[in-house]
Coordinates of C-alpha atoms and ligand atoms in Angstrom, one line a residue:
X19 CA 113.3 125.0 131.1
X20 CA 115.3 123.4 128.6
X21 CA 115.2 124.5 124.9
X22 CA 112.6 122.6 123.0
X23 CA 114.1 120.8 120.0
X24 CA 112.4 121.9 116.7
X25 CA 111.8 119.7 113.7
X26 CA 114.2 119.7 110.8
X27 CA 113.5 123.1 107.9
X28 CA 111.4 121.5 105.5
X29 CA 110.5 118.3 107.0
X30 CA 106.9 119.2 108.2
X31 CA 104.6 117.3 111.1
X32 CA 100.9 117.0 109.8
X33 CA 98.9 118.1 112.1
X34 CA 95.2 116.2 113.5
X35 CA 93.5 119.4 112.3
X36 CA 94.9 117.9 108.2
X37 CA 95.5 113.9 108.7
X38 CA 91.7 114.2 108.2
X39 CA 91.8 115.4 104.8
X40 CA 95.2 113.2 103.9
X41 CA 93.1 110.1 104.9
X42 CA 90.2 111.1 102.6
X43 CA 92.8 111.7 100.0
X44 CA 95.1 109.1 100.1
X45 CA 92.0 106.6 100.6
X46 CA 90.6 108.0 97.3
X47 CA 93.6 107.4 95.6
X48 CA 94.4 103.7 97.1
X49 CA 90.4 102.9 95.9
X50 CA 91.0 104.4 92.4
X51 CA 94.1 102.7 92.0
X52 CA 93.1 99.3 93.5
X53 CA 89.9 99.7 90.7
X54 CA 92.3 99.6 87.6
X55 CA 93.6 96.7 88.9
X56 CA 97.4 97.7 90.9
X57 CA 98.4 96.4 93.7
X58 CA 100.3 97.8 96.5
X59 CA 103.7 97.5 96.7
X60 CA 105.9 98.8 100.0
X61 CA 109.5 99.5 99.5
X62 CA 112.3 100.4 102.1
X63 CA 112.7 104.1 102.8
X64 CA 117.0 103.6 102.4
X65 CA 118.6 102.2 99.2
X66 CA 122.0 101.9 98.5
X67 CA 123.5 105.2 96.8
X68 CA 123.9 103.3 93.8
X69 CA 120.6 102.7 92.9
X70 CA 119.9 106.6 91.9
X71 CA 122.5 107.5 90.6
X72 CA 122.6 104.4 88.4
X73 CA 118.6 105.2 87.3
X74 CA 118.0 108.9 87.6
X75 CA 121.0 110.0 86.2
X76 CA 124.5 111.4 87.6
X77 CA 124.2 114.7 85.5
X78 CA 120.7 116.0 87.0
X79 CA 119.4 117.9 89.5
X80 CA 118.3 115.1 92.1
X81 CA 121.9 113.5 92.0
X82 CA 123.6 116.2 92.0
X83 CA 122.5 117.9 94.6
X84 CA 119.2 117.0 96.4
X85 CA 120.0 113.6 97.8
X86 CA 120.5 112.8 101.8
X87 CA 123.5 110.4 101.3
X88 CA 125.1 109.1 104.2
X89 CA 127.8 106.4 105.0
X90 CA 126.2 103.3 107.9
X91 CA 127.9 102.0 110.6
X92 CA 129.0 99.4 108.1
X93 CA 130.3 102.0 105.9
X94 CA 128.1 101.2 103.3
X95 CA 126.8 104.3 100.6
X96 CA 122.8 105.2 101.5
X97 CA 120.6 107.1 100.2
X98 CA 116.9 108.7 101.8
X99 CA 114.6 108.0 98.7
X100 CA 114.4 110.9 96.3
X101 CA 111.8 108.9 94.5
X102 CA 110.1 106.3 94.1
X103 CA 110.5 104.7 90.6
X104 CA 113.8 103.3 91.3
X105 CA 113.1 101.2 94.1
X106 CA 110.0 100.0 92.9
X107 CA 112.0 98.7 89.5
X108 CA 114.7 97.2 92.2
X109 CA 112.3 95.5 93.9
X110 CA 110.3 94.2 91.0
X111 CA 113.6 92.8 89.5
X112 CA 115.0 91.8 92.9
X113 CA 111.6 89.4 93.4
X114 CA 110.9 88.4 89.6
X115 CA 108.0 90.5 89.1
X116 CA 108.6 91.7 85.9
X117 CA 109.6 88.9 84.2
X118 CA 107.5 87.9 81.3
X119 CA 104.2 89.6 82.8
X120 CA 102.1 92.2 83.4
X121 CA 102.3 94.6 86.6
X122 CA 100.7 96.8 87.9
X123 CA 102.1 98.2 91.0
X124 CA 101.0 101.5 93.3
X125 CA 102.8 102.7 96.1
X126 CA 102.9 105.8 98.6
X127 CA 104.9 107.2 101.2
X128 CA 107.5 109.7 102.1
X129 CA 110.6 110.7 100.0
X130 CA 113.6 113.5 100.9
X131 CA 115.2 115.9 98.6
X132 CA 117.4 118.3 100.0
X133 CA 115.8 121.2 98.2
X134 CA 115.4 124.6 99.6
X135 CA 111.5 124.7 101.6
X136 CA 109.0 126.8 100.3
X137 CA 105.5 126.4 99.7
X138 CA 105.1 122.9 98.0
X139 CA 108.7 122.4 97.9
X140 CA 109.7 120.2 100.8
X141 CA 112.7 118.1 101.9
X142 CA 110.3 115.1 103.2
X143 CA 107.0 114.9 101.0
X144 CA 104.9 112.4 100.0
X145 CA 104.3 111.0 96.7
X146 CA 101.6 108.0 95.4
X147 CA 103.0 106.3 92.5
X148 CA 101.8 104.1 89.9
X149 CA 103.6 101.9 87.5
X150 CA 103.0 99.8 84.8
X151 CA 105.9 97.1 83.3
X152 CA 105.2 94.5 80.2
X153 CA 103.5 96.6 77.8
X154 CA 105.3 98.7 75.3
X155 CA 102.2 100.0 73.4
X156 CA 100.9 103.7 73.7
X157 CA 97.1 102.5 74.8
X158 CA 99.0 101.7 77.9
X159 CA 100.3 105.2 78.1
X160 CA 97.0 106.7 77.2
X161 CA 95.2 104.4 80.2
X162 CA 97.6 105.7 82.7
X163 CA 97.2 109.2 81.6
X164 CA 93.4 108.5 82.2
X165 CA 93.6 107.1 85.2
X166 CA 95.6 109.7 86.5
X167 CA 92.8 112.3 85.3
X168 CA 90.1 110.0 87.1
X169 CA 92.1 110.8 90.4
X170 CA 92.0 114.6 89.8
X171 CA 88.5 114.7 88.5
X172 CA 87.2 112.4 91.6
X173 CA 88.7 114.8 94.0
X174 CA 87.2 118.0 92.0
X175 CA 90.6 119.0 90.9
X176 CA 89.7 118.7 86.6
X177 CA 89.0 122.4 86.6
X178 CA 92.1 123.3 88.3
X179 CA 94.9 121.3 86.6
X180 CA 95.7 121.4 83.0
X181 CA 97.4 118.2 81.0
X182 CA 100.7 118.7 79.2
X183 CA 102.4 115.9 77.2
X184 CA 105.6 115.0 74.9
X185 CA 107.6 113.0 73.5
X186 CA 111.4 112.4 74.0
X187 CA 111.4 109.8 71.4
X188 CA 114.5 106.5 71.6
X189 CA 117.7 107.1 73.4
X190 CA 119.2 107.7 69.8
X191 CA 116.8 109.8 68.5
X192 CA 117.7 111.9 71.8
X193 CA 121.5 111.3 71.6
X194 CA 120.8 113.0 67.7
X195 CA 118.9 115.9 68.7
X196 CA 121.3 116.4 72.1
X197 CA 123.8 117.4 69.2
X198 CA 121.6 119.8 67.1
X199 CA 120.8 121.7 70.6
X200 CA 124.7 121.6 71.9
X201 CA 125.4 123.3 69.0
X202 CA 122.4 125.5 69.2
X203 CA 122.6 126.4 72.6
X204 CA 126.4 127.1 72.0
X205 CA 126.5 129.9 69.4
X206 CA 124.1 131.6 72.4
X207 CA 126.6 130.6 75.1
X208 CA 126.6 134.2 76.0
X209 CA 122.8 134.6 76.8
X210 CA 123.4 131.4 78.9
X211 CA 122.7 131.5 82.8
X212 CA 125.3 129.8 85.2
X213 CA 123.0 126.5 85.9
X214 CA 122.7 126.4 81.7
X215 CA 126.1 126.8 80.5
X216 CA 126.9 123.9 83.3
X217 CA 124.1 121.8 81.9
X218 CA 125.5 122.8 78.6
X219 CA 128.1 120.0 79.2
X220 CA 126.7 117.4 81.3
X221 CA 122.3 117.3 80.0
X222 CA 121.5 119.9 77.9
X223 CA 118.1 119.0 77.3
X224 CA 117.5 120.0 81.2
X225 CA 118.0 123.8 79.9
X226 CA 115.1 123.3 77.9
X227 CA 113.5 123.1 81.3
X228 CA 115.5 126.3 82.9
X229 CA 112.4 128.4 84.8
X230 CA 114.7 131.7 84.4
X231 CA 112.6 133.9 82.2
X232 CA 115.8 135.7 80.8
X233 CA 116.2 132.3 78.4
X234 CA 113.0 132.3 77.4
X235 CA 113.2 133.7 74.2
X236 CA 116.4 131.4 73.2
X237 CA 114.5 128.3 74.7
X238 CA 111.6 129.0 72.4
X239 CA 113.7 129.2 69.4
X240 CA 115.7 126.2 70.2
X241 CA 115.7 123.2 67.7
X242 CA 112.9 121.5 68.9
X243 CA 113.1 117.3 70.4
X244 CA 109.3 116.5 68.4
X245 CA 110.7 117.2 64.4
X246 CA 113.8 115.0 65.3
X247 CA 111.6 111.9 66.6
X248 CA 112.3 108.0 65.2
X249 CA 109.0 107.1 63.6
X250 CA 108.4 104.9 65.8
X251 CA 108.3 107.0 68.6
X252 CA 105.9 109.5 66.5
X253 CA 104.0 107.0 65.6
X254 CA 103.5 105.9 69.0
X255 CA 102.6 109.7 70.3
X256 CA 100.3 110.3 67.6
X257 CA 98.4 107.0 68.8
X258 CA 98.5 108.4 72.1
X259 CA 97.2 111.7 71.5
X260 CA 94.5 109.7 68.8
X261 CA 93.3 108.1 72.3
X262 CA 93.4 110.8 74.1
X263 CA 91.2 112.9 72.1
X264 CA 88.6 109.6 71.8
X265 CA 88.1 109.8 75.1
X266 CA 87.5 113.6 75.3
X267 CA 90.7 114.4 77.7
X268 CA 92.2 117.6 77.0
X269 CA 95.8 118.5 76.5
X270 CA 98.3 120.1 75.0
X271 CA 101.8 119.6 73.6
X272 CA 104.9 121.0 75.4
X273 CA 107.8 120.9 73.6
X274 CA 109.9 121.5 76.4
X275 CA 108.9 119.3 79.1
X276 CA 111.6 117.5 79.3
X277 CA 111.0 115.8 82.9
X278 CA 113.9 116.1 85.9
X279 CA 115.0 112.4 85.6
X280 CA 117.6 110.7 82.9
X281 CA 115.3 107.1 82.8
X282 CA 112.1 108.5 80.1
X283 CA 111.6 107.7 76.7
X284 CA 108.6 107.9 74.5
X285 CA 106.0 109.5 76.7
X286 CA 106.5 112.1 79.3
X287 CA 103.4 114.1 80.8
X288 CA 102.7 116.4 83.4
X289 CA 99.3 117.7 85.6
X290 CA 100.2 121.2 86.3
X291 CA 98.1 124.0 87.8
X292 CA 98.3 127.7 88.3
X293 CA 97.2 128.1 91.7
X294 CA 99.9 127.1 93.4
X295 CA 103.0 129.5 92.4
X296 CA 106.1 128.5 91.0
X297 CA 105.1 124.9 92.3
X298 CA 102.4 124.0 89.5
X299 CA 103.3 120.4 88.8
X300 CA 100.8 118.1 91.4
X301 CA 101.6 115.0 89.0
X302 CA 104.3 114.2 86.9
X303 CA 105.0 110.5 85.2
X304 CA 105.8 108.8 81.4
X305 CA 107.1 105.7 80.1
X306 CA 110.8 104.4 80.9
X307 CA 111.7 101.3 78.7
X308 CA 115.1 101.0 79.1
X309 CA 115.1 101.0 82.7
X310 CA 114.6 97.8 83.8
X311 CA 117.4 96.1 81.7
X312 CA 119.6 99.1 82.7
X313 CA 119.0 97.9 86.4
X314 CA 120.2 94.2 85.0
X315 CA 116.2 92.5 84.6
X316 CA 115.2 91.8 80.9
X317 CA 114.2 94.3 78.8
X318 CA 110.6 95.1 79.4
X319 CA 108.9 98.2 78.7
X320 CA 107.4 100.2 81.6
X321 CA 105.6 103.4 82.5
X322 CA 104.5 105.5 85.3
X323 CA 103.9 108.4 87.4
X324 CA 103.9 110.3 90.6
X325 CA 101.2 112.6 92.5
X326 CA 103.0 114.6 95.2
X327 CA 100.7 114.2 97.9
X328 CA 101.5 118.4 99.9
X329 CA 100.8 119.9 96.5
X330 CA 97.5 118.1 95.7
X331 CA 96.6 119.1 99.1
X332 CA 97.7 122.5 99.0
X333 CA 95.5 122.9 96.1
X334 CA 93.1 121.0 97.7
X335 CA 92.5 123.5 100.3
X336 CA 93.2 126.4 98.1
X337 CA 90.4 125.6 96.2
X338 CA 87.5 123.8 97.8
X339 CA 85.3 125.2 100.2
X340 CA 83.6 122.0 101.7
X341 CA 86.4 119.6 102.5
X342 CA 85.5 117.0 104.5
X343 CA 86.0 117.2 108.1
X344 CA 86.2 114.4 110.9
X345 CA 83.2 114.9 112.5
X346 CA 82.1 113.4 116.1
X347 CA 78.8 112.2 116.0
X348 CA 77.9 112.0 119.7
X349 CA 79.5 112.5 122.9
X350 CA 78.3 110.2 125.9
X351 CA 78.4 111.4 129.3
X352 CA 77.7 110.4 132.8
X353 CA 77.5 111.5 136.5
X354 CA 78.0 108.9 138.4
X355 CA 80.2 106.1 138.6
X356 CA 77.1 103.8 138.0
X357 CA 76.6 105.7 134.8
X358 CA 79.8 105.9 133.6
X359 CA 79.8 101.8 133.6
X360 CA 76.5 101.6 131.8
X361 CA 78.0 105.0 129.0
X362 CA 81.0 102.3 128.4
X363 CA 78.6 99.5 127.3
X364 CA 76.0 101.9 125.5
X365 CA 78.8 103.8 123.8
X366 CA 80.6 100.7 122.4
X367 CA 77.2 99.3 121.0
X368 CA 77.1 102.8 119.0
X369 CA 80.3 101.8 117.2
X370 CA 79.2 98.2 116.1
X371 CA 76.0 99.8 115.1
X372 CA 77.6 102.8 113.0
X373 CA 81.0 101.8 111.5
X374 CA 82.9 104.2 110.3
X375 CA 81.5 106.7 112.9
X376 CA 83.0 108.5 115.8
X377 CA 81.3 107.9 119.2
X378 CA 83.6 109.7 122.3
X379 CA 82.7 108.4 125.8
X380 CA 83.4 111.6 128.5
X381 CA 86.2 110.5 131.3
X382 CA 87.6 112.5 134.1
X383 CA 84.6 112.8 135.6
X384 CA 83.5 116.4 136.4
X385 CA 79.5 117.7 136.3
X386 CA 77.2 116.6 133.6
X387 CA 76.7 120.4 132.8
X388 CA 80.6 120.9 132.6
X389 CA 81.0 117.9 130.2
X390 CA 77.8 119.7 128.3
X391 CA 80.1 121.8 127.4
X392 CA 83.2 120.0 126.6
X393 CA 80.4 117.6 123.9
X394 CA 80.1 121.5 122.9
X395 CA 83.2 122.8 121.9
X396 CA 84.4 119.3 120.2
X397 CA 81.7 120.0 118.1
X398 CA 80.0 117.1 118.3
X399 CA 76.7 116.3 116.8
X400 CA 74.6 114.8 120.0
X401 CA 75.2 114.7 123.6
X402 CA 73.6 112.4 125.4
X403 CA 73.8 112.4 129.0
X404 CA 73.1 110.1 131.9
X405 CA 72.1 111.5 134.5
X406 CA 71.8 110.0 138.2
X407 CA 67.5 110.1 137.3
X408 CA 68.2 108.3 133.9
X409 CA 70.2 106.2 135.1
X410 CA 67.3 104.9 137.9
X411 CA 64.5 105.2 135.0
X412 CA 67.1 102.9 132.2
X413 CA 67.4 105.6 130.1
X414 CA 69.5 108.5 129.1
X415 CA 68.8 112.5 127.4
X416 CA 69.5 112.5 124.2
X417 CA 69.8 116.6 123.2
X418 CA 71.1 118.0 119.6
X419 CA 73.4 120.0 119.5
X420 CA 73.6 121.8 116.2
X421 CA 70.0 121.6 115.8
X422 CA 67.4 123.7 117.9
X423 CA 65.3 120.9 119.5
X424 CA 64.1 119.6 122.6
X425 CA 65.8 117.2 124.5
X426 CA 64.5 113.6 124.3
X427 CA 64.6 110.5 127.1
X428 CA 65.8 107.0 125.4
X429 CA 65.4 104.1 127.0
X430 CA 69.2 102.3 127.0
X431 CA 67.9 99.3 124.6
X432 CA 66.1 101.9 121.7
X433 CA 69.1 104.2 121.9
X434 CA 71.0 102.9 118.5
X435 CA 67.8 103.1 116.5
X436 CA 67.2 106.1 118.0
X437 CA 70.4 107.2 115.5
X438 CA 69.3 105.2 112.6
X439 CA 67.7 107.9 110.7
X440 CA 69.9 110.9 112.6
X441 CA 73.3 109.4 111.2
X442 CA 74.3 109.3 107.3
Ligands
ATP17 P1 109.6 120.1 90.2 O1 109.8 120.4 88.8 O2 108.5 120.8 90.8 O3 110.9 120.2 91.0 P2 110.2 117.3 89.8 O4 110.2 117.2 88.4 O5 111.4 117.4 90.6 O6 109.2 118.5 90.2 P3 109.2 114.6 90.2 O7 110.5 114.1 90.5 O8 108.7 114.3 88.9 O9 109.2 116.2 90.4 O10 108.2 114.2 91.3 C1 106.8 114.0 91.1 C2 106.0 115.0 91.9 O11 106.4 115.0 93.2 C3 106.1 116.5 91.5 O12 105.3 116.7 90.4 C4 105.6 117.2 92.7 O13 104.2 117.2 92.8 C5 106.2 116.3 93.8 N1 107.5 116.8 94.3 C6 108.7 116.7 93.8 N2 109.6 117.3 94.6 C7 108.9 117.8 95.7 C8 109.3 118.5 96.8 N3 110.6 118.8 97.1 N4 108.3 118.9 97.7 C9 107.0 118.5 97.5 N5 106.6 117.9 96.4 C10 107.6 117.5 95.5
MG18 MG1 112.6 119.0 91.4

């Protein structure tokens, strides 16, 4: 036998006994989204190199080392999606989308990063994103932080996530303060880890973000982004926070979230949880108002965020003990061939009847007392059989198979409101 070919480390098949639960979740999330008023948007999986390094950043961790960058048959520089922000900007440019409007655009899928796998670190995962371009003032920050909340609360995640926010204020304000902590950060170049003193040179504010708990101490002490702000951007995160608290949604401020990409201004905020390891952040988003001129469209202030898709799941399962499960509601067999012509009609009648229910018709034939068994083990809810007698009286058994009752004869025609009342 030949050597079977195994998938790619970190690049993970979703198996029938989860797609279930992704449905349920990513259907949640489309009707949520689609409630507020975004629309879908679907992007190409490949963009030129370009794009990301021209909107993320050359300096940060994505860029400089996560990205599957290859050369086409044309020779041409691509790049596997890291993310989804700059595509979606592309695109909106690319069609006039954003030009003198309002949009609202959501979007899902898979991305790559070529990170190294470990529970909810992936190098293909899934992200839904939202965006928002055309307004610059915070209520639109505090709606999308609230609608972002409305996705965790609706799938019971409130009690397990927590809200962080900040600020990182106008490009200035940041180019200021990037000076105060060079210089900080300098005088304690010693203390400094490898990935710091590199960052030291090429985006310092990332080592604010450094999880290596031997600079916590200097990290803490560090000059801090939120008492160099411009007003305006203060003033825009105390209206934030003023709506936040208005409409009871708790958070608090992190003076060192700092976010993994170069594009945010103003807001950035972040869902994180502790039940998931060193993996806690299951949404991360905030505004980005130069990006859309910086990718040659007109200025126009924007905003979003991301929910990665394995780690809300992970969580998901970590925490709740009734997810929902696909669930067969009957299973229709037959003895003869006769029978089996009359399940086929009888069976498809069921699924106009009961939409969004899950009726499986028995074939390969074998004895009604073997396929009993088989309506068994899929877990199914009924079985109901036909039988050579039923099938010469117009009827079929109808038998339960999770409750303890008798078995009852149908006639074929009072068979679907014979489930009326047994199927929610
Ligand atoms: P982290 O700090 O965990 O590396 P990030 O800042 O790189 O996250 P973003 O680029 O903001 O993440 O992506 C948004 C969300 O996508 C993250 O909060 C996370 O839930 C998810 N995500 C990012 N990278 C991965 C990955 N390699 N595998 C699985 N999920 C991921
Ligand atoms: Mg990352």
């Amino acid at each position: 036998m030949a050597n079977p070919i195994q998938a790619i480390r970190g690049m993970n098949d979703i198996l029938p006994t989860d797609t279930y639960l992704w449905q349920q979740v990513e259907s949640t999330l489309q009707n949520i989204l689609q409630s507020y008023g975004y629309s879908e948007i679907r992007l190409p999986i490949v963009e030129k190199t370009e794009l990301f390094k021209r909107t993320i950043g050359e300096a940060t961790d994505i860029v400089e080392k996560e990205m599957y960058t290859f050369a086409d048959r044309n020779e041409e520089n691509l790049t596997l999606r890291p993310e989804g922000t700059a595509g979606c900007v592309r695109a909106g440019i690319e069609h006039g989308l954003l030009y003198n409007q309002i949009q609202k655009l959501w979007y899902q899928g898979p991305y790559f990063r070529h990170e190294r796998p470990q529970k909810g670190r992936y190098r293909q995962f899934h992200q839904c994103g939202a965006e928002v371009f055309g307004i610059g003032s915070p209520d639109a920050d505090a709606e999308l932080i609230l609608l972002s909340a409305r996705i965790l609360h609706k799938l019971n995640l409130k009690p397990h996530v927590s809200l962080q926010i900040n600020s990182l204020g106008s490009p200035e304000a940041r180019a200021a303060y990037r000076e105060k902590l060079v210089a900080y950060f300098t005088t304690h170049q010693a203390q400094l880890d490898e990935d710091s003193l590199r960052r030291l040179t090429t985006n310092p504010l990332r080592i604010l973000d450094s999880k290596n708990p031997a600079l916590a101490t200097i990290i803490q002490n560090a000059p801090k982004l939120m008492e160099h702000l411009d007003s305006e951007s203060k003033e825009h995160f105390q209206k934030l926070q003023h709506y936040l608290k208005h409409a009871g949604l708790e958070f608090t401020i992190n003076p060192c979230l700092v976010r993994g990409l170069d594009y945010y201004t103003k807001t950035v905020f972040e869902w994180v949880t502790t039940e998931l390891g060193a993996q806690g952040t299951v949404c991360a988003g905030g505004r980005y108002d130069g990006l859309v001129e910086q990718l040659g469209g007109k200025a126009t202030p924007a905003l979003g965020f991301a929910i990665g898709l394995e780690r809300l799941i992970l969580l998901l399962q970590q925490v709740e003990k009734n997810l929902p499960a696909k669930q067969i509601d009957a299973y229709v067999t037959s003895e003869t061939d006769d029978a089996f012509q009359k399940s086929l009609e009888i069976t498809d009648q069921l699924r106009d009847r009961f939409p969004g229910h899950c009726f499986v018709l028995h074939c390969g034939g074998g004895s009604l007392k073997n396929q009993f068994k088989k309506a068994d083990k899929i877990g199914a809810q009924f079985v109901i059989m036909m039988g050579e007698k039923e099938f010469s009286e117009k009827s079929v058994a109808i038998k339960s198979l999770r409750e303890n009752k008798p078995q009852e004869m149908i006639t074929w025609n009072t068979i679907c409101d014979y489930f009326k009342d047994k199927i929610s």
